[in-house]
XYZ file of N, CA, C and O in Angstrom:
676
model
N -2.112 -4.233 5.866
C -1.841 -4.864 4.575
C -1.206 -3.822 3.657
O -1.708 -2.720 3.516
N -0.134 -4.169 3.013
C 0.545 -3.280 2.084
C -0.050 -3.465 0.693
O -0.341 -4.574 0.268
N -0.207 -2.346 -0.010
C -0.787 -2.397 -1.352
C 0.099 -3.206 -2.281
O 1.303 -3.018 -2.331
N -0.516 -4.092 -3.028
C 0.224 -4.983 -3.934
C 0.138 -4.533 -5.388
O 0.354 -5.307 -6.303
N -0.169 -3.259 -5.613
C -0.277 -2.762 -6.978
C -1.713 -2.678 -7.455
O -1.983 -2.067 -8.471
N -2.625 -3.274 -6.731
C -4.034 -3.171 -7.081
C -4.647 -1.958 -6.408
O -3.969 -0.964 -6.140
N -5.920 -2.036 -6.138
C -6.642 -0.917 -5.543
C -5.956 -0.442 -4.261
O -5.494 -1.257 -3.462
N -5.904 0.860 -4.085
C -5.344 1.451 -2.872
C -6.265 1.149 -1.697
O -5.829 0.767 -0.622
N -7.548 1.333 -1.924
C -8.577 1.059 -0.929
C -9.887 0.864 -1.679
O -10.086 1.420 -2.762
N -10.769 0.056 -1.105
C -12.081 -0.192 -1.689
C -13.127 0.275 -0.682
O -13.050 -0.076 0.500
N -14.085 1.061 -1.160
C -15.142 1.578 -0.298
C -16.445 0.867 -0.653
O -16.858 0.862 -1.812
N -17.044 0.244 0.365
C -18.301 -0.485 0.200
C -19.330 0.095 1.166
O -18.991 0.877 2.042
N -20.568 -0.344 1.024
C -21.578 0.039 1.987
C -22.943 0.226 1.360
O -23.152 0.008 0.166
N -23.844 0.632 2.200
C -25.246 0.772 1.833
C -25.453 1.813 0.745
O -24.703 2.778 0.654
N -26.472 1.613 -0.085
C -26.826 2.636 -1.063
C -27.075 3.968 -0.358
O -27.746 4.022 0.677
N -26.492 5.037 -0.897
C -26.697 6.363 -0.341
C -25.781 6.737 0.807
O -25.872 7.845 1.331
N -24.879 5.848 1.194
C -24.022 6.115 2.357
C -22.886 7.084 2.066
O -22.175 7.492 2.980
N -22.703 7.456 0.805
C -21.689 8.446 0.471
C -20.415 7.878 -0.112
O -19.379 8.541 -0.127
N -20.480 6.672 -0.628
C -19.269 6.016 -1.156
C -18.614 6.840 -2.261
O -17.402 7.070 -2.224
N -19.395 7.297 -3.212
C -18.840 8.067 -4.329
C -18.321 9.415 -3.847
O -17.205 9.810 -4.196
N -19.090 10.110 -3.038
C -18.663 11.430 -2.563
C -17.399 11.320 -1.715
O -16.458 12.106 -1.890
N -17.351 10.353 -0.807
C -16.145 10.172 0.016
C -14.974 9.725 -0.856
O -13.842 10.172 -0.670
N -15.252 8.843 -1.816
C -14.201 8.361 -2.708
C -13.565 9.485 -3.506
O -12.344 9.529 -3.667
N -14.379 10.413 -4.007
C -13.852 11.558 -4.762
C -12.915 12.387 -3.897
O -11.831 12.779 -4.328
N -13.341 12.654 -2.671
C -12.520 13.470 -1.779
C -11.252 12.726 -1.381
O -10.170 13.319 -1.316
N -11.369 11.427 -1.126
C -10.198 10.631 -0.757
C -9.200 10.566 -1.904
O -7.985 10.708 -1.691
N -9.691 10.369 -3.112
C -8.796 10.311 -4.273
C -8.030 11.622 -4.422
O -6.835 11.608 -4.740
N -8.694 12.728 -4.146
C -8.023 14.029 -4.226
C -6.946 14.133 -3.142
O -5.829 14.571 -3.417
N -7.265 13.741 -1.920
C -6.291 13.781 -0.824
C -5.068 12.931 -1.159
O -3.931 13.326 -0.921
N -5.313 11.746 -1.721
C -4.226 10.807 -2.022
C -3.573 11.073 -3.377
O -2.627 10.373 -3.740
N -4.098 12.033 -4.120
C -3.642 12.306 -5.485
C -3.650 11.010 -6.303
O -2.661 10.606 -6.899
N -4.801 10.385 -6.274
C -4.989 9.075 -6.896
C -6.217 9.111 -7.802
O -7.136 9.891 -7.570
N -6.264 8.236 -8.798
C -7.497 8.127 -9.574
C -8.624 7.529 -8.726
O -8.363 6.843 -7.737
N -9.830 7.813 -9.131
C -11.019 7.210 -8.526
C -11.690 6.350 -9.582
O -11.878 6.800 -10.719
N -12.034 5.137 -9.216
C -12.845 4.291 -10.092
C -14.131 3.962 -9.347
O -14.107 3.262 -8.338
N -15.230 4.509 -9.838
C -16.554 4.229 -9.301
C -17.153 3.175 -10.224
O -17.466 3.470 -11.384
N -17.297 1.951 -9.740
C -17.710 0.861 -10.629
C -19.117 1.067 -11.189
O -19.391 0.627 -12.304
N -19.997 1.732 -10.458
C -21.315 2.033 -11.011
C -21.178 2.945 -12.233
O -21.842 2.745 -13.247
N -20.292 3.934 -12.147
C -20.089 4.849 -13.276
C -19.467 4.114 -14.468
O -19.785 4.427 -15.625
N -18.605 3.150 -14.191
C -18.011 2.345 -15.268
C -19.109 1.577 -15.999
O -19.155 1.553 -17.234
N -20.003 0.958 -15.248
C -21.107 0.205 -15.858
C -21.996 1.138 -16.671
O -22.356 0.826 -17.814
N -22.338 2.278 -16.113
C -23.200 3.236 -16.810
C -22.542 3.706 -18.112
O -23.197 3.770 -19.158
N -21.250 4.014 -18.051
C -20.547 4.498 -19.246
C -20.542 3.452 -20.359
O -20.631 3.791 -21.537
N -20.454 2.187 -19.989
C -20.378 1.114 -20.990
C -21.732 0.565 -21.421
O -21.880 0.100 -22.545
N -22.713 0.589 -20.515
C -23.962 -0.135 -20.774
C -25.239 0.680 -20.621
O -26.312 0.195 -20.967
N -25.138 1.884 -20.050
C -26.324 2.711 -19.881
C -26.751 2.814 -18.431
O -26.193 2.161 -17.552
N -27.763 3.662 -18.160
C -28.230 3.895 -16.788
C -28.674 2.607 -16.088
O -29.346 1.760 -16.688
N -28.292 2.506 -14.823
C -28.579 1.292 -14.051
C -30.079 0.997 -13.968
O -30.475 -0.155 -14.182
N -30.937 1.985 -13.683
C -32.372 1.657 -13.639
C -32.874 1.063 -14.960
O -33.715 0.159 -14.959
N -32.341 1.562 -16.076
C -32.748 1.030 -17.381
C -32.224 -0.387 -17.595
O -32.912 -1.226 -18.187
N -31.010 -0.661 -17.137
C -30.468 -2.027 -17.251
C -31.338 -3.006 -16.469
O -31.641 -4.099 -16.950
N -31.719 -2.610 -15.244
C -32.600 -3.458 -14.435
C -33.923 -3.688 -15.151
O -34.408 -4.814 -15.223
N -34.515 -2.612 -15.663
C -35.830 -2.707 -16.300
C -35.793 -3.533 -17.577
O -36.685 -4.341 -17.830
N -34.757 -3.335 -18.370
C -34.701 -3.994 -19.675
C -34.148 -5.412 -19.617
O -34.641 -6.311 -20.301
N -33.104 -5.620 -18.802
C -32.413 -6.911 -18.820
C -32.478 -7.683 -17.504
O -32.123 -8.852 -17.466
N -32.851 -7.025 -16.417
C -32.949 -7.677 -15.124
C -31.706 -7.520 -14.270
O -30.641 -7.108 -14.737
N -31.869 -7.865 -13.008
C -30.777 -7.704 -12.042
C -29.586 -8.598 -12.369
O -28.431 -8.177 -12.236
N -29.825 -9.820 -12.806
C -28.716 -10.736 -13.090
C -27.781 -10.169 -14.169
O -26.565 -10.222 -14.028
N -28.343 -9.617 -15.212
C -27.546 -9.002 -16.269
C -26.702 -7.862 -15.698
O -25.503 -7.763 -15.967
N -27.353 -6.999 -14.909
C -26.616 -5.895 -14.291
C -25.486 -6.413 -13.423
O -24.356 -5.912 -13.487
N -25.756 -7.419 -12.603
C -24.727 -7.950 -11.687
C -23.544 -8.519 -12.466
O -22.397 -8.415 -12.023
N -23.778 -9.108 -13.621
C -22.676 -9.619 -14.448
C -21.811 -8.464 -14.956
O -20.582 -8.548 -14.954
N -22.446 -7.382 -15.410
C -21.688 -6.216 -15.882
C -20.933 -5.576 -14.713
O -19.801 -5.139 -14.856
N -21.596 -5.543 -13.571
C -20.972 -4.983 -12.377
C -19.739 -5.794 -11.980
O -18.688 -5.230 -11.674
N -19.841 -7.102 -12.019
C -18.719 -7.968 -11.657
C -17.522 -7.707 -12.567
O -16.383 -7.644 -12.111
N -17.778 -7.552 -13.861
C -16.691 -7.258 -14.809
C -15.998 -5.953 -14.433
O -14.767 -5.863 -14.435
N -16.793 -4.935 -14.123
C -16.237 -3.626 -13.761
C -15.426 -3.709 -12.469
O -14.341 -3.129 -12.362
N -15.933 -4.448 -11.494
C -15.242 -4.588 -10.208
C -13.921 -5.337 -10.390
O -12.880 -4.912 -9.879
N -13.944 -6.442 -11.107
C -12.725 -7.234 -11.306
C -11.629 -6.386 -11.935
O -10.467 -6.435 -11.507
N -11.980 -5.579 -12.925
C -10.999 -4.721 -13.570
C -10.525 -3.621 -12.627
O -9.326 -3.341 -12.528
N -11.449 -2.981 -11.926
C -11.100 -1.866 -11.033
C -10.144 -2.295 -9.927
O -9.237 -1.535 -9.573
N -10.330 -3.480 -9.391
C -9.489 -3.935 -8.282
C -8.033 -4.132 -8.693
O -7.150 -4.183 -7.831
N -7.775 -4.212 -9.973
C -6.408 -4.362 -10.477
C -5.684 -3.027 -10.622
O -4.470 -2.988 -10.820
N -6.441 -1.929 -10.542
C -5.888 -0.605 -10.795
C -5.401 0.053 -9.505
O -6.020 -0.107 -8.456
N -4.314 0.828 -9.576
C -3.849 1.577 -8.398
C -4.724 2.817 -8.201
O -4.369 3.922 -8.607
N -5.886 2.629 -7.606
C -6.881 3.689 -7.493
C -7.710 3.500 -6.231
O -7.713 2.426 -5.628
N -8.430 4.551 -5.876
C -9.492 4.446 -4.882
C -10.673 3.866 -5.649
O -11.050 4.387 -6.700
N -11.243 2.780 -5.147
C -12.331 2.099 -5.846
C -13.587 2.131 -4.977
O -13.541 1.755 -3.805
N -14.688 2.596 -5.571
C -15.970 2.559 -4.874
C -16.875 1.558 -5.580
O -16.956 1.537 -6.802
N -17.513 0.717 -4.782
C -18.405 -0.313 -5.322
C -19.858 0.065 -5.077
O -20.176 0.672 -4.059
N -20.712 -0.358 -5.989
C -22.144 -0.227 -5.758
C -22.531 -1.069 -4.555
O -21.854 -2.039 -4.209
N -23.615 -0.695 -3.904
C -24.026 -1.356 -2.671
C -24.187 -2.858 -2.770
O -23.918 -3.586 -1.823
N -24.597 -3.367 -3.944
C -24.833 -4.792 -4.102
C -23.686 -5.575 -4.704
O -23.776 -6.796 -4.859
N -22.596 -4.908 -5.029
C -21.461 -5.606 -5.659
C -20.928 -6.735 -4.786
O -20.444 -7.744 -5.301
N -21.054 -6.578 -3.481
C -20.523 -7.582 -2.550
C -21.346 -8.869 -2.537
O -20.947 -9.850 -1.911
N -22.463 -8.890 -3.233
C -23.279 -10.102 -3.287
C -22.618 -11.186 -4.135
O -22.931 -12.364 -3.992
N -21.683 -10.783 -4.989
C -20.991 -11.731 -5.862
C -19.872 -12.431 -5.093
O -18.997 -11.777 -4.514
N -19.879 -13.757 -5.091
C -18.883 -14.529 -4.343
C -17.459 -14.267 -4.828
O -16.521 -14.208 -4.022
N -17.265 -14.110 -6.131
C -15.928 -13.819 -6.653
C -15.439 -12.457 -6.176
O -14.262 -12.289 -5.846
N -16.330 -11.492 -6.131
C -15.961 -10.170 -5.627
C -15.571 -10.263 -4.163
O -14.558 -9.692 -3.742
N -16.351 -10.989 -3.375
C -16.007 -11.144 -1.953
C -14.634 -11.786 -1.806
O -13.820 -11.344 -0.982
N -14.338 -12.794 -2.601
C -13.025 -13.451 -2.540
C -11.926 -12.467 -2.935
O -10.866 -12.416 -2.291
N -12.157 -11.681 -3.976
C -11.171 -10.682 -4.409
C -10.907 -9.643 -3.326
O -9.770 -9.197 -3.147
N -11.935 -9.248 -2.617
C -11.785 -8.196 -1.610
C -10.950 -8.644 -0.411
O -10.413 -7.799 0.313
N -10.790 -9.936 -0.232
C -9.999 -10.442 0.891
C -8.557 -9.951 0.857
O -7.906 -9.851 1.895
N -8.053 -9.617 -0.323
C -6.666 -9.160 -0.439
C -6.557 -7.632 -0.555
O -5.511 -7.114 -0.933
N -7.616 -6.929 -0.205
C -7.622 -5.466 -0.304
C -8.023 -4.836 1.021
O -8.671 -5.472 1.852
N -7.645 -3.572 1.174
C -8.103 -2.787 2.321
C -9.505 -2.303 1.985
O -9.712 -1.654 0.950
N -10.455 -2.641 2.836
C -11.866 -2.349 2.563
C -12.448 -1.508 3.697
O -12.310 -1.856 4.873
N -13.084 -0.408 3.308
C -13.755 0.490 4.243
C -15.243 0.426 3.967
O -15.670 0.491 2.818
N -16.014 0.307 5.028
C -17.476 0.300 4.922
C -18.021 1.638 5.407
O -17.654 2.105 6.487
N -18.895 2.229 4.607
C -19.613 3.420 5.035
C -21.039 3.010 5.391
O -21.677 2.255 4.663
N -21.502 3.503 6.535
C -22.857 3.214 6.996
C -23.589 4.532 7.212
O -22.974 5.604 7.224
N -24.879 4.425 7.399
C -25.671 5.589 7.804
C -26.928 5.098 8.503
O -27.357 3.957 8.326
N -27.493 5.975 9.288
C -28.706 5.639 10.028
C -29.908 5.603 9.090
O -29.886 6.218 8.012
N -30.968 4.910 9.501
C -32.195 4.928 8.706
C -32.740 6.353 8.506
O -33.264 6.669 7.436
N -32.577 7.227 9.509
C -33.050 8.612 9.372
C -32.275 9.328 8.269
O -32.866 10.048 7.448
N -30.964 9.144 8.235
C -30.153 9.750 7.175
C -30.528 9.158 5.821
O -30.596 9.876 4.820
N -30.795 7.864 5.796
C -31.172 7.202 4.542
C -32.460 7.792 3.992
O -32.568 8.028 2.781
N -33.435 8.055 4.862
C -34.700 8.636 4.400
C -34.452 9.940 3.645
O -35.051 10.187 2.605
N -33.556 10.748 4.166
C -33.255 12.037 3.526
C -32.469 11.854 2.236
O -32.747 12.509 1.237
N -31.496 10.956 2.249
C -30.608 10.814 1.099
C -31.232 10.075 -0.076
O -30.873 10.339 -1.218
N -32.112 9.122 0.198
C -32.649 8.340 -0.924
C -34.003 8.833 -1.411
O -34.538 8.308 -2.379
N -34.537 9.861 -0.770
C -35.827 10.414 -1.203
C -35.735 10.822 -2.673
O -34.835 11.545 -3.074
N -36.639 10.314 -3.477
C -36.689 10.657 -4.891
C -35.599 10.010 -5.741
O -35.411 10.366 -6.886
N -34.898 9.039 -5.177
C -33.809 8.414 -5.937
C -34.355 7.434 -6.970
O -35.499 6.979 -6.886
N -33.516 7.115 -7.933
C -33.894 6.157 -8.978
C -33.255 4.797 -8.713
O -33.128 3.990 -9.617
N -32.849 4.541 -7.498
C -32.203 3.277 -7.167
C -33.212 2.140 -7.359
O -34.257 2.127 -6.712
N -32.895 1.166 -8.205
C -33.894 0.144 -8.510
C -34.277 -0.754 -7.340
O -35.387 -1.269 -7.312
N -33.388 -0.917 -6.360
C -33.701 -1.819 -5.248
C -33.954 -1.089 -3.932
O -34.220 -1.727 -2.925
N -33.849 0.228 -3.928
C -34.065 1.004 -2.698
C -34.757 2.309 -3.044
O -34.196 3.386 -2.906
N -36.001 2.192 -3.473
C -36.749 3.373 -3.889
C -37.302 4.167 -2.713
O -37.692 5.319 -2.861
N -37.375 3.531 -1.540
C -37.876 4.214 -0.360
C -37.167 3.669 0.883
O -36.384 2.720 0.797
N -37.429 4.292 2.022
C -36.724 3.947 3.259
C -36.979 2.503 3.695
O -36.060 1.838 4.199
N -38.190 2.009 3.504
C -38.478 0.626 3.901
C -37.691 -0.371 3.056
O -37.123 -1.330 3.586
N -37.661 -0.149 1.740
C -36.875 -1.029 0.861
C -35.397 -0.938 1.214
O -34.700 -1.948 1.236
N -34.924 0.278 1.485
C -33.519 0.476 1.853
C -33.178 -0.319 3.112
O -32.168 -1.016 3.158
N -34.037 -0.205 4.135
C -33.771 -0.883 5.411
C -33.719 -2.400 5.232
O -32.836 -3.073 5.774
N -34.637 -2.942 4.462
C -34.669 -4.382 4.216
C -33.405 -4.827 3.471
O -32.781 -5.828 3.827
N -33.025 -4.058 2.472
C -31.836 -4.358 1.671
C -30.583 -4.330 2.544
O -29.768 -5.259 2.520
N -30.426 -3.285 3.330
C -29.234 -3.137 4.164
C -29.192 -4.216 5.244
O -28.128 -4.775 5.513
N -30.309 -4.527 5.833
C -30.342 -5.584 6.854
C -29.851 -6.912 6.288
O -29.114 -7.642 6.953
N -30.235 -7.207 5.060
C -29.810 -8.458 4.426
C -28.318 -8.445 4.093
O -27.644 -9.469 4.193
N -27.793 -7.300 3.710
C -26.392 -7.211 3.272
C -25.411 -6.922 4.403
O -24.214 -7.141 4.246
N -25.895 -6.420 5.528
C -25.001 -5.961 6.598
C -23.975 -6.998 7.038
O -22.803 -6.648 7.219
N -24.341 -8.263 7.207
C -23.314 -9.237 7.606
C -22.173 -9.351 6.588
O -21.013 -9.549 6.971
N -22.481 -9.195 5.320
C -21.446 -9.254 4.276
C -20.551 -8.027 4.378
O -19.320 -8.136 4.362
N -21.164 -6.841 4.475
C -20.376 -5.618 4.623
C -19.437 -5.733 5.830
O -18.263 -5.391 5.741
N -19.972 -6.214 6.952
C -19.180 -6.320 8.183
C -18.017 -7.293 8.023
O -16.910 -7.031 8.490
N -18.284 -8.404 7.367
C -17.246 -9.422 7.178
C -16.105 -8.916 6.305
O -14.938 -9.242 6.540
N -16.413 -8.125 5.316
C -15.413 -7.691 4.333
C -14.597 -6.479 4.766
O -13.495 -6.272 4.264
N -15.113 -5.675 5.675
C -14.470 -4.392 5.970
C -13.574 -4.454 7.198
O -13.831 -5.182 8.139
N -12.519 -3.647 7.133
C -11.591 -3.504 8.259
C -11.822 -2.202 9.006
O -11.331 -2.026 10.108
N -12.513 -1.279 8.391
C -12.839 0.011 8.998
C -14.270 0.345 8.615
O -14.654 0.192 7.455
N -15.051 0.790 9.605
C -16.430 1.204 9.363
C -16.602 2.628 9.854
O -16.175 2.957 10.968
N -17.209 3.462 9.017
C -17.448 4.857 9.365
C -18.916 5.170 9.133
O -19.439 4.942 8.043
N -19.566 5.715 10.158
C -20.959 6.140 10.035
C -20.960 7.554 9.464
O -20.427 8.484 10.074
N -21.555 7.706 8.286
C -21.558 8.994 7.588
C -22.823 9.811 7.856
O -23.001 10.867 7.244
N -23.669 9.341 8.751
C -24.964 9.999 8.979
C -24.839 11.487 9.233
O -25.589 12.284 8.674
N -23.913 11.866 10.103
C -23.777 13.267 10.498
C -22.389 13.822 10.224
O -22.059 14.913 10.678
N -21.572 13.062 9.498
C -20.188 13.458 9.281
C -20.007 14.039 7.874
O -20.417 13.426 6.897
N -19.379 15.204 7.765
C -19.101 15.754 6.439
C -18.179 14.797 5.661
O -17.296 14.163 6.238
N -18.400 14.710 4.352
C -17.626 13.766 3.539
C -16.132 14.077 3.534
O -15.313 13.173 3.418
N -15.785 15.330 3.686
C -14.355 15.676 3.773
C -13.726 15.009 4.999
O -12.620 14.477 4.930
N -14.450 15.003 6.109
C -13.947 14.359 7.338
C -13.893 12.841 7.157
O -12.952 12.185 7.624
N -14.887 12.281 6.491
C -14.880 10.839 6.209
C -13.629 10.491 5.403
O -12.897 9.548 5.730
N -13.365 11.267 4.356
C -12.205 11.006 3.502
C -10.905 11.133 4.288
O -9.994 10.314 4.140
N -10.806 12.141 5.137
C -9.589 12.326 5.945
C -9.399 11.170 6.920
O -8.280 10.721 7.147
N -10.486 10.674 7.485
C -10.394 9.543 8.406
C -9.875 8.297 7.673
O -9.044 7.558 8.196
N -10.363 8.080 6.464
C -9.885 6.944 5.664
C -8.407 7.132 5.316
O -7.615 6.197 5.434
N -8.032 8.339 4.907
C -6.633 8.606 4.564
C -5.724 8.365 5.766
O -4.648 7.759 5.628
N -6.142 8.819 6.940
C -5.344 8.579 8.155
C -5.214 7.093 8.429
O -4.133 6.603 8.770
N -6.303 6.377 8.295
C -6.279 4.917 8.514
C -5.341 4.237 7.525
O -4.562 3.380 7.917
N -5.390 4.661 6.260
C -4.494 4.081 5.261
C -3.043 4.346 5.616
O -2.190 3.461 5.473
N -2.748 5.547 6.083
C -1.397 5.882 6.493
C -0.918 4.993 7.620
O 0.233 4.532 7.630
N -1.802 4.700 8.549
C -1.450 3.811 9.669
C -1.258 2.377 9.190
O -0.492 1.626 9.798
N -1.943 1.972 8.127
C -1.807 0.614 7.590
C -0.435 0.402 6.964
O 0.045 -0.712 6.905
N 0.183 1.485 6.496
C 1.487 1.377 5.819
C 2.618 1.199 6.833
O 3.705 0.812 6.460
N 2.386 1.535 8.091
C 3.453 1.503 9.078
C 3.716 0.108 9.590
O 2.933 -0.753 9.593
């Protein structure tokens, strides 16, 4: 798929899988802006755990949807929060974009999410349940899947960049 002026690539996947870290490195490789939709929401509305606590998940998801809709219009590397794909409009929007899914093993998740403030994945059991429920959506939306469990983020970013280069041919 050739870029139509919107997002260069969209990175989705499980909480803690490295979407932001890989996105930063990929944006540098491509000399492109990075839009992390979670950071957009935080900048406009405050920390995500506080939004969940004060206003609930539905309120957060509405703010997230606004951030995603805007980001997908920009010529940038876009990283989505793990639950952004739960929105039907977002899923429909992603159909016209190149989407990469980052995954990781439960063992890697235990290490990465330990002590995290993620409102829906505070521990490995919650993470596993969340990912199991979302995995069919991630799989349906993505054209490339990379397991980041043991792979340095620089290599993940290079693999995505190579894949994007092949998509242009």
